[in-house]
Coordinates of C-alpha atoms and ligand atoms in Angstrom, one line a residue:
X1057 CA 52.9 154.5 -23.5
X1058 CA 54.7 157.7 -22.9
X1059 CA 53.3 159.4 -25.9
X1060 CA 49.9 158.6 -24.6
X1061 CA 50.2 160.7 -21.5
X1062 CA 51.9 163.7 -23.0
X1063 CA 50.7 167.2 -23.6
X1064 CA 47.3 168.7 -24.1
X1065 CA 44.0 166.8 -24.2
X1066 CA 45.3 163.8 -22.4
X1067 CA 42.7 161.4 -21.3
X1068 CA 42.4 162.3 -17.6
X1069 CA 42.2 166.0 -18.6
X1070 CA 39.3 165.3 -21.0
X1071 CA 37.5 163.3 -18.3
X1072 CA 37.8 166.1 -15.9
X1073 CA 36.8 168.8 -18.4
X1074 CA 33.7 166.9 -19.5
X1075 CA 32.6 166.1 -16.0
X1076 CA 33.0 169.7 -14.8
X1077 CA 31.2 171.0 -17.9
X1078 CA 28.3 168.7 -17.2
X1079 CA 28.1 170.2 -13.7
X1080 CA 27.7 173.6 -15.2
X1081 CA 31.3 174.9 -14.9
X1082 CA 32.8 177.0 -17.6
X1083 CA 36.5 177.5 -18.0
X1084 CA 39.2 178.6 -20.3
X1085 CA 41.9 176.1 -21.5
X1086 CA 45.7 176.4 -21.6
X1087 CA 45.9 180.2 -21.1
X1088 CA 49.4 181.0 -22.4
X1089 CA 49.7 184.2 -20.5
X1090 CA 49.4 182.5 -17.1
X1091 CA 52.4 180.8 -15.5
X1092 CA 52.6 177.2 -16.4
X1093 CA 49.7 177.5 -18.9
X1094 CA 47.1 176.0 -16.6
X1095 CA 44.9 173.3 -18.2
X1096 CA 41.7 174.8 -16.9
X1097 CA 41.2 178.4 -15.7
X1098 CA 38.1 179.5 -13.7
X1099 CA 38.6 183.3 -14.0
X1100 CA 35.7 184.5 -11.7
X1101 CA 36.8 182.0 -9.0
X1102 CA 40.4 183.1 -9.4
X1103 CA 41.3 179.4 -9.6
X1104 CA 43.3 177.2 -11.9
X1105 CA 43.5 173.4 -12.3
X1106 CA 46.4 171.4 -13.7
X1107 CA 46.0 167.8 -14.7
X1108 CA 49.5 166.4 -14.4
X1109 CA 50.8 163.3 -16.1
X1110 CA 52.9 161.5 -13.5
X1111 CA 55.7 160.7 -15.8
X1112 CA 56.3 164.1 -17.3
X1113 CA 56.0 165.9 -14.0
X1114 CA 58.0 163.4 -12.1
X1115 CA 55.4 162.6 -9.5
X1116 CA 56.5 160.5 -6.6
X1117 CA 54.1 157.6 -7.2
X1118 CA 54.0 154.2 -8.7
X1119 CA 53.3 155.5 -12.2
X1120 CA 56.7 157.2 -12.3
X1121 CA 59.7 155.2 -13.3
X1122 CA 62.8 156.5 -15.1
X1123 CA 63.3 154.7 -18.4
X1124 CA 66.2 152.2 -18.5
X1125 CA 67.5 153.7 -21.7
X1126 CA 68.7 157.3 -22.0
X1127 CA 68.2 157.5 -18.3
X1128 CA 70.3 160.7 -17.9
X1129 CA 68.4 162.4 -20.6
X1130 CA 65.1 161.6 -19.0
X1131 CA 66.3 162.5 -15.5
X1132 CA 67.4 165.9 -16.7
X1133 CA 64.3 166.5 -18.7
X1134 CA 62.0 165.6 -15.8
X1135 CA 64.0 167.6 -13.4
X1136 CA 63.6 170.7 -15.6
X1137 CA 59.9 170.1 -15.9
X1138 CA 59.6 169.9 -12.1
X1139 CA 61.6 173.1 -11.8
X1140 CA 59.2 174.9 -14.2
X1141 CA 56.2 173.5 -12.3
X1142 CA 57.6 174.9 -9.0
X1143 CA 58.2 178.3 -10.5
X1144 CA 54.7 178.4 -12.1
X1145 CA 53.1 177.3 -8.9
X1146 CA 54.9 180.0 -6.9
X1147 CA 54.0 182.7 -9.4
X1148 CA 50.4 181.8 -9.5
X1149 CA 50.0 181.8 -5.8
X1150 CA 51.9 185.0 -5.5
X1151 CA 49.5 186.7 -7.9
X1152 CA 46.4 185.6 -6.1
X1153 CA 45.4 182.5 -7.9
X1154 CA 44.3 179.3 -6.2
X1155 CA 45.9 176.2 -7.6
X1156 CA 44.6 172.6 -7.7
X1157 CA 46.7 169.8 -9.2
X1158 CA 45.1 166.6 -10.1
X1159 CA 47.6 163.9 -10.7
X1160 CA 47.1 161.2 -13.3
X1161 CA 47.3 158.5 -10.6
X1162 CA 44.2 159.9 -9.0
X1163 CA 42.2 159.0 -12.1
X1164 CA 43.9 156.1 -13.9
X1165 CA 45.8 153.6 -11.9
X1166 CA 45.2 150.7 -9.6
X1167 CA 45.2 153.2 -6.8
X1168 CA 42.7 155.6 -8.4
X1169 CA 39.6 156.8 -6.8
X1170 CA 36.3 156.7 -8.7
X1171 CA 36.3 159.6 -11.1
X1172 CA 33.0 161.0 -9.6
X1173 CA 34.7 161.2 -6.3
X1174 CA 37.6 163.1 -7.7
X1175 CA 35.2 165.5 -9.4
X1176 CA 33.4 166.0 -6.1
X1177 CA 36.7 167.0 -4.5
X1178 CA 37.4 169.5 -7.3
X1179 CA 34.0 171.0 -7.0
X1180 CA 34.3 171.3 -3.2
X1181 CA 37.6 173.0 -3.7
X1182 CA 36.3 175.4 -6.3
X1183 CA 33.3 176.3 -4.2
X1184 CA 35.0 176.4 -0.8
X1185 CA 37.6 178.7 0.8
X1186 CA 40.0 176.1 2.0
X1187 CA 43.7 175.6 1.1
X1188 CA 44.8 177.8 -1.8
X1189 CA 47.0 175.0 -3.1
X1190 CA 45.8 171.4 -3.2
X1191 CA 46.9 168.1 -4.7
X1192 CA 44.6 165.2 -5.6
X1193 CA 46.5 162.0 -6.2
X1194 CA 46.2 158.3 -6.1
X1195 CA 46.0 156.6 -2.8
X1196 CA 49.3 154.8 -2.8
Ligands
LIG1855 ZN1 51.1 160.1 -9.6

């Protein structure tokens, strides 16, 4: 289960990439020179999108639960992931990027919204001039 939500090309990320591509958006993937290596980068819009697995990024939601074995190891690991996320987020905003985070629980969980609705929210954000930092998450 954990291996299934790790790293690049996780399922929610693929869903989002495909849907945005179908709507005509083009983006670059996992740019190593940007803080936090954003999953999708929309250069001309100065916007990046992260698709975060709730376990690895320690999201406060029902998908996150510390494993009962090696609990200290996982607690430390996830705390350091969270620390990195905060630093990347701060740096991106400071250098003029807009940052949208889509959490796994927004796409796949019992509290998920229809994927099309999530995509609409992403598109609205990309096209709008609202908050420079936005989170889309499940409804719990
Ligand atoms: Zn979550």
